[in-house]
Amino acid sequence: MPPVDDRAYGGHWWPVLRANWHDRRNGLRAAALARGGHLRAPHGEGKVVWIKAGGSPDSVRLACELLGALRERRLDIRLALTFEQDYEDIIEPRVRGLRKIGLGYGPSDRPAAVRRVLKRLNPIGLVLVDTAPHPNLLRASAAMKTHVIAFNTPPTPVMVEAAYPLDEQQATAWRSSGKTECLADAADPLALFAEAQIDTTLRSLAAVGRDELHLWWWHDDCGDTQAETIAQWRQSPLAHQGVLFVSGRPASAARAHADLSIGDWDRGALPPGHVIWVDDPRWFGAIASAATGGYLETHVRATLWQALAGGCPLTPGAATRALRPSLPISPQTPSAQSAIWADWQALMAEPLAARRRGDAGRRYFWEERRRVQGVIDAFLQRIFDW
């Protein structure tokens, strides 16, 4: 089911009413009730910390990870997790077996819903996780002297105790707003979730007995370049001793131009010139660790961190550069596909240069990962001190 409109959880009555009507018609009565603030506090004893996620998969995953870390650190409190979209495959394995927690859809920012949910939960602390900073909830929380933390969340209209920005752009916005008592270092928690120790058997399987075979990776989830890329690959000298893995938009029509989907691969040797369609992001780490080089055009942070963690010598596209302007990787964004093929030819001819580029990306990943761990440790200590 696609994510609901953000306005369904805002403070204006008509979008909230329309979302409630839609949910009830589709059997989502729990979402409609929660939007009105009809939540139950977690069972057990202890003060409540409310972790409020948004509607994106990244927001919900981060909220679940923070909940799990808090549960390990403090066993005396109860933890309430709310979200605007239910991703069972993300939530269930991360909360399984945890005690004194409650989870479900969250409330809208309608004044009556805010009053109701705060009365029912009576939280000692509110943690906003990558979500819209709803003003009615924040003002009511401030009036109740509730601790409020903004994690990967834009600046709020009300002063908060601490802010943990996602990147330098968000950190700059927080500094300009002056709405936080404590501003942490910018750090992207998704770097912590990337698979760092990657099994490198992909190349040995694909190129069994052929050391001269090179694997290449083309990923574009921002545009529709795959069909043209596959056509040019067929005519490229790189295809004579290489295999191309293509990924990006799952529903792309270019999928029909590939020779094989990775889900259908029998793990046997791949012939030179073959194009493999990758429709499962769980393969990205293995491909990144095995590829001689790759082109990455993405607005998905998890994809970028996995590519860097795998040590793939990357040619970054414009969207990738915009996602992390501080990427220490050259060359600059290519202006045409011919420039990418030329860069790949250079990587194949100069393996030491390719290794240096891959190592630079891997170091950048590990620096961010260490920074994230420090930020999360400080976050946990702050809540421990409440």
Short mmCIF file of C-alpha atoms in Angstrom, two decimals:
data_model
loop_
_atom_site.label_atom_id
_atom_site.label_comp_id
_atom_site.label_asym_id
_atom_site.label_seq_id
_atom_site.Cartn_x
_atom_site.Cartn_y
_atom_site.Cartn_z
CA MET A 1 0.00 0.00 0.00
CA PRO A 2 1.48 3.44 -0.90
CA PRO A 3 2.27 5.87 1.93
CA VAL A 4 -0.56 8.16 2.94
CA ASP A 5 -0.42 11.87 2.26
CA ASP A 6 1.54 13.69 4.99
CA ARG A 7 -1.40 16.05 5.43
CA ALA A 8 -3.46 13.14 6.79
CA TYR A 9 -1.46 13.54 10.00
CA GLY A 10 -1.39 17.34 10.03
CA GLY A 11 -3.57 19.85 11.82
CA HIS A 12 -6.11 20.73 9.12
CA TRP A 13 -9.48 19.06 9.56
CA TRP A 14 -10.33 18.20 5.93
CA PRO A 15 -7.25 16.08 5.01
CA VAL A 16 -7.57 14.23 8.32
CA LEU A 17 -11.29 13.59 7.80
CA ARG A 18 -10.69 12.41 4.24
CA ALA A 19 -7.91 10.04 5.37
CA ASN A 20 -10.14 8.63 8.11
CA TRP A 21 -12.93 7.98 5.59
CA HIS A 22 -10.46 6.30 3.21
CA ASP A 23 -9.00 4.09 5.95
CA ARG A 24 -12.39 2.97 7.24
CA ARG A 25 -13.48 2.06 3.72
CA ASN A 26 -10.34 -0.03 3.30
CA GLY A 27 -10.60 -1.86 6.61
CA LEU A 28 -7.96 0.20 8.41
CA ARG A 29 -10.12 1.17 11.36
CA ALA A 30 -7.10 1.15 13.69
CA ALA A 31 -5.38 3.85 11.64
CA ALA A 32 -8.48 6.06 11.71
CA LEU A 33 -8.89 5.65 15.47
CA ALA A 34 -5.22 6.35 16.13
CA ARG A 35 -5.35 9.46 13.97
CA GLY A 36 -7.93 10.76 16.44
CA GLY A 37 -5.59 10.09 19.36
CA HIS A 38 -7.23 6.87 20.56
CA LEU A 39 -4.00 5.16 21.61
CA ARG A 40 -3.27 2.92 24.57
CA ALA A 41 -0.20 3.22 26.73
CA PRO A 42 2.10 0.16 26.75
CA HIS A 43 1.34 -2.45 29.39
CA GLY A 44 3.42 -2.57 32.54
CA GLU A 45 4.86 -0.03 34.91
CA GLY A 46 7.28 2.81 34.38
CA LYS A 47 7.38 6.15 32.65
CA VAL A 48 6.61 6.28 28.93
CA VAL A 49 8.97 7.44 26.19
CA TRP A 50 7.10 8.01 22.93
CA ILE A 51 9.02 7.43 19.69
CA LYS A 52 7.10 9.07 16.84
CA ALA A 53 8.08 7.94 13.33
CA GLY A 54 6.83 9.28 10.01
CA GLY A 55 5.57 7.41 6.98
CA SER A 56 8.73 6.42 5.10
CA PRO A 57 10.48 3.05 5.39
CA ASP A 58 13.70 4.75 6.52
CA SER A 59 11.87 6.65 9.27
CA VAL A 60 10.15 3.53 10.57
CA ARG A 61 13.32 1.44 10.46
CA LEU A 62 15.32 4.08 12.32
CA ALA A 63 12.57 4.39 14.94
CA CYS A 64 12.58 0.61 15.45
CA GLU A 65 16.36 0.54 15.82
CA LEU A 66 16.27 3.37 18.37
CA LEU A 67 13.51 1.59 20.26
CA GLY A 68 15.60 -1.58 20.44
CA ALA A 69 18.67 0.32 21.62
CA LEU A 70 16.63 2.11 24.29
CA ARG A 71 15.15 -1.18 25.45
CA GLU A 72 18.67 -2.55 26.02
CA ARG A 73 19.78 0.58 27.84
CA ARG A 74 16.74 1.15 30.06
CA LEU A 75 14.53 -1.68 31.26
CA ASP A 76 12.51 0.48 33.65
CA ILE A 77 10.66 2.59 31.09
CA ARG A 78 7.81 1.75 28.74
CA LEU A 79 8.29 2.51 25.05
CA ALA A 80 5.55 3.58 22.65
CA LEU A 81 6.29 3.53 18.91
CA THR A 82 3.88 5.16 16.47
CA PHE A 83 4.13 5.42 12.70
CA GLU A 84 2.13 6.80 9.79
CA GLN A 85 2.59 3.75 7.58
CA ASP A 86 2.80 0.12 8.68
CA TYR A 87 5.77 -1.80 7.23
CA GLU A 88 5.38 -5.21 8.83
CA ASP A 89 8.54 -6.59 7.23
CA ILE A 90 10.56 -3.79 8.83
CA ILE A 91 8.84 -3.59 12.21
CA GLU A 92 8.10 -7.19 13.21
CA PRO A 93 11.65 -8.65 13.21
CA ARG A 94 13.02 -5.62 15.07
CA VAL A 95 10.51 -5.57 17.93
CA ARG A 96 9.96 -9.31 18.32
CA GLY A 97 10.49 -10.38 21.92
CA LEU A 98 10.78 -6.87 23.36
CA ARG A 99 8.82 -6.25 26.56
CA LYS A 100 6.96 -3.19 27.85
CA ILE A 101 6.46 -1.74 24.39
CA GLY A 102 3.41 -0.62 22.45
CA LEU A 103 3.21 0.15 18.77
CA GLY A 104 0.66 1.28 16.23
CA TYR A 105 -0.48 4.10 14.00
CA GLY A 106 0.07 7.62 15.31
CA PRO A 107 -2.22 10.61 15.86
CA SER A 108 -2.87 13.60 13.65
CA ASP A 109 -1.97 17.09 14.80
CA ARG A 110 -5.59 18.08 15.37
CA PRO A 111 -5.81 19.77 18.81
CA ALA A 112 -8.34 17.26 20.17
CA ALA A 113 -6.22 14.30 19.01
CA VAL A 114 -3.11 15.82 20.57
CA ARG A 115 -4.83 16.39 23.91
CA ARG A 116 -6.22 12.85 23.91
CA VAL A 117 -2.96 11.08 23.09
CA LEU A 118 -0.90 13.07 25.57
CA LYS A 119 -3.43 12.36 28.30
CA ARG A 120 -3.36 8.64 27.51
CA LEU A 121 0.40 8.23 27.13
CA ASN A 122 1.54 10.99 29.51
CA PRO A 123 5.09 10.62 28.16
CA ILE A 124 8.18 11.73 29.99
CA GLY A 125 9.82 12.17 26.60
CA LEU A 126 8.90 12.52 22.93
CA VAL A 127 11.38 11.50 20.22
CA LEU A 128 10.54 12.70 16.70
CA VAL A 129 12.21 10.42 14.16
CA ASP A 130 12.52 11.66 10.56
CA THR A 131 9.00 13.09 10.62
CA ALA A 132 7.11 16.34 10.23
CA PRO A 133 7.45 18.59 13.32
CA HIS A 134 3.74 19.08 14.04
CA PRO A 135 3.26 22.39 15.91
CA ASN A 136 0.20 21.53 18.02
CA LEU A 137 1.88 18.42 19.44
CA LEU A 138 5.08 20.32 20.15
CA ARG A 139 3.34 23.21 21.89
CA ALA A 140 1.26 20.85 24.02
CA SER A 141 4.36 18.81 24.91
CA ALA A 142 6.21 21.97 25.93
CA ALA A 143 3.28 23.00 28.14
CA MET A 144 3.50 19.59 29.88
CA LYS A 145 7.29 19.98 30.38
CA THR A 146 7.85 16.86 28.27
CA HIS A 147 11.41 16.26 27.07
CA VAL A 148 11.44 16.59 23.26
CA ILE A 149 14.20 15.33 20.95
CA ALA A 150 14.29 15.73 17.17
CA PHE A 151 16.19 12.93 15.42
CA ASN A 152 16.81 13.43 11.68
CA THR A 153 13.86 15.85 11.74
CA PRO A 154 13.68 19.39 10.29
CA PRO A 155 13.71 22.39 12.64
CA THR A 156 10.65 22.66 14.85
CA PRO A 157 8.51 25.74 15.57
CA VAL A 158 9.05 25.20 19.31
CA MET A 159 12.30 24.88 21.27
CA VAL A 160 13.44 21.27 21.75
CA GLU A 161 15.94 19.80 24.18
CA ALA A 162 18.23 18.31 21.53
CA ALA A 163 18.44 17.88 17.77
CA TYR A 164 20.33 15.15 15.92
CA PRO A 165 20.58 16.29 12.27
CA LEU A 166 20.87 13.96 9.33
CA ASP A 167 23.39 15.99 7.33
CA GLU A 168 25.09 19.36 7.19
CA GLN A 169 22.15 20.94 5.37
CA GLN A 170 19.80 19.98 8.20
CA ALA A 171 22.37 21.02 10.81
CA THR A 172 22.66 24.46 9.19
CA ALA A 173 18.88 24.83 9.24
CA TRP A 174 18.83 23.99 12.96
CA ARG A 175 21.59 26.51 13.72
CA SER A 176 19.70 29.20 11.82
CA SER A 177 16.43 28.42 13.61
CA GLY A 178 17.87 28.60 17.12
CA LYS A 179 15.19 26.13 18.25
CA THR A 180 17.36 23.59 20.06
CA GLU A 181 19.29 23.70 23.30
CA CYS A 182 21.80 21.11 22.05
CA LEU A 183 22.79 20.45 18.43
CA ALA A 184 24.63 17.18 17.80
CA ASP A 185 27.05 16.49 14.96
CA ALA A 186 25.38 15.69 11.66
CA ALA A 187 25.36 11.94 11.01
CA ASP A 188 23.30 9.59 8.84
CA PRO A 189 22.16 6.52 10.84
CA LEU A 190 21.59 4.53 7.66
CA ALA A 191 25.37 4.15 7.46
CA LEU A 192 25.11 2.07 10.62
CA PHE A 193 22.63 -0.30 8.99
CA ALA A 194 24.66 -1.01 5.83
CA GLU A 195 26.26 -4.45 5.62
CA ALA A 196 29.92 -3.78 6.31
CA GLN A 197 31.39 -7.31 6.26
CA ILE A 198 30.39 -8.57 2.84
CA ASP A 199 30.77 -12.07 1.42
CA THR A 200 32.96 -11.72 -1.68
CA THR A 201 32.00 -14.97 -3.41
CA LEU A 202 29.95 -13.28 -6.15
CA ARG A 203 32.93 -12.71 -8.40
CA SER A 204 34.31 -16.21 -7.91
CA LEU A 205 30.92 -17.65 -8.90
CA ALA A 206 30.31 -15.39 -11.89
CA ALA A 207 33.86 -15.55 -13.26
CA VAL A 208 34.85 -19.08 -12.33
CA GLY A 209 38.12 -19.93 -14.10
CA ARG A 210 38.29 -16.56 -15.91
CA ASP A 211 40.40 -14.01 -14.04
CA GLU A 212 40.09 -11.58 -16.94
CA LEU A 213 36.29 -11.24 -16.56
CA HIS A 214 35.19 -7.89 -15.10
CA LEU A 215 31.90 -7.18 -13.37
CA TRP A 216 30.28 -3.75 -13.73
CA TRP A 217 27.32 -2.17 -11.95
CA TRP A 218 24.91 0.42 -13.34
CA HIS A 219 22.36 1.74 -10.83
CA ASP A 220 19.88 4.53 -11.58
CA ASP A 221 16.76 4.95 -9.44
CA CYS A 222 16.26 8.58 -10.52
CA GLY A 223 15.79 8.27 -14.28
CA ASP A 224 15.17 5.80 -17.09
CA THR A 225 18.67 5.29 -18.42
CA GLN A 226 18.74 1.51 -18.18
CA ALA A 227 17.42 0.65 -21.66
CA GLU A 228 19.86 2.99 -23.40
CA THR A 229 22.67 1.74 -21.16
CA ILE A 230 21.99 -1.90 -22.05
CA ALA A 231 21.89 -1.05 -25.76
CA GLN A 232 25.22 0.80 -25.56
CA TRP A 233 26.72 -1.99 -23.48
CA ARG A 234 26.00 -4.48 -26.26
CA GLN A 235 28.17 -2.35 -28.59
CA SER A 236 30.90 -1.54 -26.06
CA PRO A 237 34.33 -3.22 -25.99
CA LEU A 238 33.74 -3.66 -22.25
CA ALA A 239 31.18 -6.35 -23.06
CA HIS A 240 33.86 -8.56 -24.62
CA GLN A 241 35.27 -9.37 -21.19
CA GLY A 242 32.63 -8.15 -18.78
CA VAL A 243 29.21 -8.71 -17.25
CA LEU A 244 26.88 -5.79 -16.49
CA PHE A 245 24.59 -5.72 -13.45
CA VAL A 246 21.74 -3.22 -13.86
CA SER A 247 19.45 -1.98 -11.09
CA GLY A 248 17.24 0.96 -10.24
CA ARG A 249 13.52 1.29 -10.69
CA PRO A 250 11.93 -2.15 -10.21
CA ALA A 251 9.14 -1.53 -12.71
CA SER A 252 11.41 -0.24 -15.47
CA ALA A 253 10.57 -1.52 -18.94
CA ALA A 254 14.31 -1.97 -19.51
CA ARG A 255 14.10 -5.17 -17.49
CA ALA A 256 12.98 -6.99 -20.65
CA HIS A 257 16.28 -6.10 -22.34
CA ALA A 258 18.39 -7.95 -19.76
CA ASP A 259 19.55 -11.52 -20.33
CA LEU A 260 18.72 -12.72 -16.84
CA SER A 261 17.15 -11.62 -13.57
CA ILE A 262 19.43 -12.17 -10.60
CA GLY A 263 16.68 -14.13 -8.87
CA ASP A 264 16.81 -16.67 -11.72
CA TRP A 265 20.59 -17.01 -11.72
CA ASP A 266 21.71 -20.55 -10.85
CA ARG A 267 25.06 -19.28 -9.47
CA GLY A 268 26.86 -20.67 -12.48
CA ALA A 269 29.48 -18.89 -14.59
CA LEU A 270 28.15 -15.87 -16.50
CA PRO A 271 29.13 -15.46 -20.19
CA PRO A 272 30.90 -12.23 -21.22
CA GLY A 273 28.50 -9.58 -22.49
CA HIS A 274 25.60 -10.74 -20.31
CA VAL A 275 23.31 -8.20 -18.62
CA ILE A 276 21.88 -9.19 -15.24
CA TRP A 277 18.84 -7.34 -13.90
CA VAL A 278 19.06 -6.80 -10.13
CA ASP A 279 15.63 -6.35 -8.56
CA ASP A 280 16.59 -7.15 -4.97
CA PRO A 281 18.65 -4.56 -3.03
CA ARG A 282 19.99 -7.30 -0.79
CA TRP A 283 22.42 -8.05 -3.64
CA PHE A 284 23.86 -4.52 -3.71
CA GLY A 285 26.55 -5.21 -1.13
CA ALA A 286 27.83 -8.30 -2.92
CA ILE A 287 27.82 -6.53 -6.29
CA ALA A 288 29.61 -3.49 -4.87
CA SER A 289 32.35 -5.67 -3.39
CA ALA A 290 32.86 -7.61 -6.64
CA ALA A 291 32.56 -4.90 -9.30
CA THR A 292 35.55 -3.39 -11.08
CA GLY A 293 33.54 -0.17 -11.24
CA GLY A 294 30.05 1.22 -11.05
CA TYR A 295 27.84 4.15 -11.97
CA LEU A 296 25.56 5.27 -9.14
CA GLU A 297 22.67 7.69 -9.64
CA THR A 298 20.55 7.49 -6.50
CA HIS A 299 18.49 9.48 -4.05
CA VAL A 300 18.30 6.47 -1.69
CA ARG A 301 20.76 6.91 1.16
CA ALA A 302 20.83 3.20 2.02
CA THR A 303 21.93 2.37 -1.54
CA LEU A 304 24.76 4.89 -1.41
CA TRP A 305 26.10 3.62 1.93
CA GLN A 306 25.95 0.01 0.76
CA ALA A 307 27.84 0.86 -2.42
CA LEU A 308 30.53 2.67 -0.42
CA ALA A 309 30.75 -0.09 2.20
CA GLY A 310 31.40 -2.62 -0.55
CA GLY A 311 34.36 -0.61 -1.82
CA CYS A 312 33.03 -0.22 -5.36
CA PRO A 313 35.03 2.33 -7.42
CA LEU A 314 32.12 4.62 -8.21
CA THR A 315 31.32 7.12 -10.91
CA PRO A 316 28.71 9.24 -9.07
CA GLY A 317 25.77 10.85 -10.85
CA ALA A 318 24.29 14.27 -10.11
CA ALA A 319 21.69 12.97 -7.65
CA THR A 320 24.36 11.04 -5.75
CA ARG A 321 26.51 14.16 -5.53
CA ALA A 322 23.53 16.15 -4.26
CA LEU A 323 22.83 13.47 -1.67
CA ARG A 324 26.36 13.72 -0.22
CA PRO A 325 28.19 16.79 -1.59
CA SER A 326 31.25 15.89 0.49
CA LEU A 327 31.86 12.58 -1.31
CA PRO A 328 35.65 12.33 -1.77
CA ILE A 329 35.34 10.64 -5.15
CA SER A 330 36.45 11.83 -8.54
CA PRO A 331 35.77 12.11 -11.41
CA GLN A 332 33.08 14.72 -11.35
CA THR A 333 29.58 13.95 -12.57
CA PRO A 334 29.81 12.73 -16.19
CA SER A 335 27.97 14.76 -18.81
CA ALA A 336 27.31 11.80 -21.12
CA GLN A 337 27.27 8.01 -21.03
CA SER A 338 30.37 7.93 -23.22
CA ALA A 339 32.28 9.56 -20.35
CA ILE A 340 31.20 6.74 -18.03
CA TRP A 341 32.37 4.05 -20.47
CA ALA A 342 35.70 5.89 -20.80
CA ASP A 343 36.05 6.04 -17.01
CA TRP A 344 35.34 2.32 -16.75
CA GLN A 345 37.97 1.59 -19.41
CA ALA A 346 40.45 3.58 -17.32
CA LEU A 347 39.52 1.66 -14.16
CA MET A 348 40.05 -1.63 -15.98
CA ALA A 349 43.43 -0.49 -17.32
CA GLU A 350 44.61 0.95 -13.98
CA PRO A 351 43.62 -1.40 -11.14
CA LEU A 352 45.63 0.58 -8.58
CA ALA A 353 43.67 3.75 -9.38
CA ALA A 354 40.45 1.74 -9.13
CA ARG A 355 41.49 0.42 -5.73
CA ARG A 356 42.34 3.91 -4.48
CA ARG A 357 38.90 5.18 -5.51
CA GLY A 358 37.13 2.27 -3.86
CA ASP A 359 39.21 2.68 -0.70
CA ALA A 360 38.37 6.40 -0.53
CA GLY A 361 34.67 5.58 -0.62
CA ARG A 362 35.06 2.86 2.00
CA ARG A 363 36.95 5.22 4.34
CA TYR A 364 34.20 7.81 3.92
CA PHE A 365 31.64 5.17 4.89
CA TRP A 366 33.56 4.10 8.01
CA GLU A 367 34.08 7.71 9.12
CA GLU A 368 30.32 8.28 8.93
CA ARG A 369 29.62 5.01 10.70
CA ARG A 370 31.88 5.94 13.62
CA ARG A 371 30.28 9.38 13.79
CA VAL A 372 26.79 7.83 13.87
CA GLN A 373 27.75 5.47 16.68
CA GLY A 374 28.97 8.39 18.76
CA VAL A 375 25.77 10.34 18.11
CA ILE A 376 23.54 7.41 19.06
CA ASP A 377 25.56 6.76 22.23
CA ALA A 378 25.03 10.40 23.24
CA PHE A 379 21.31 10.13 22.42
CA LEU A 380 20.93 7.02 24.60
CA GLN A 381 22.82 8.66 27.46
CA ARG A 382 20.56 11.70 27.30
CA ILE A 383 17.45 9.55 27.69
CA PHE A 384 19.15 7.48 30.39
CA ASP A 385 19.62 10.71 32.37
CA TRP A 386 15.94 11.69 32.26
#
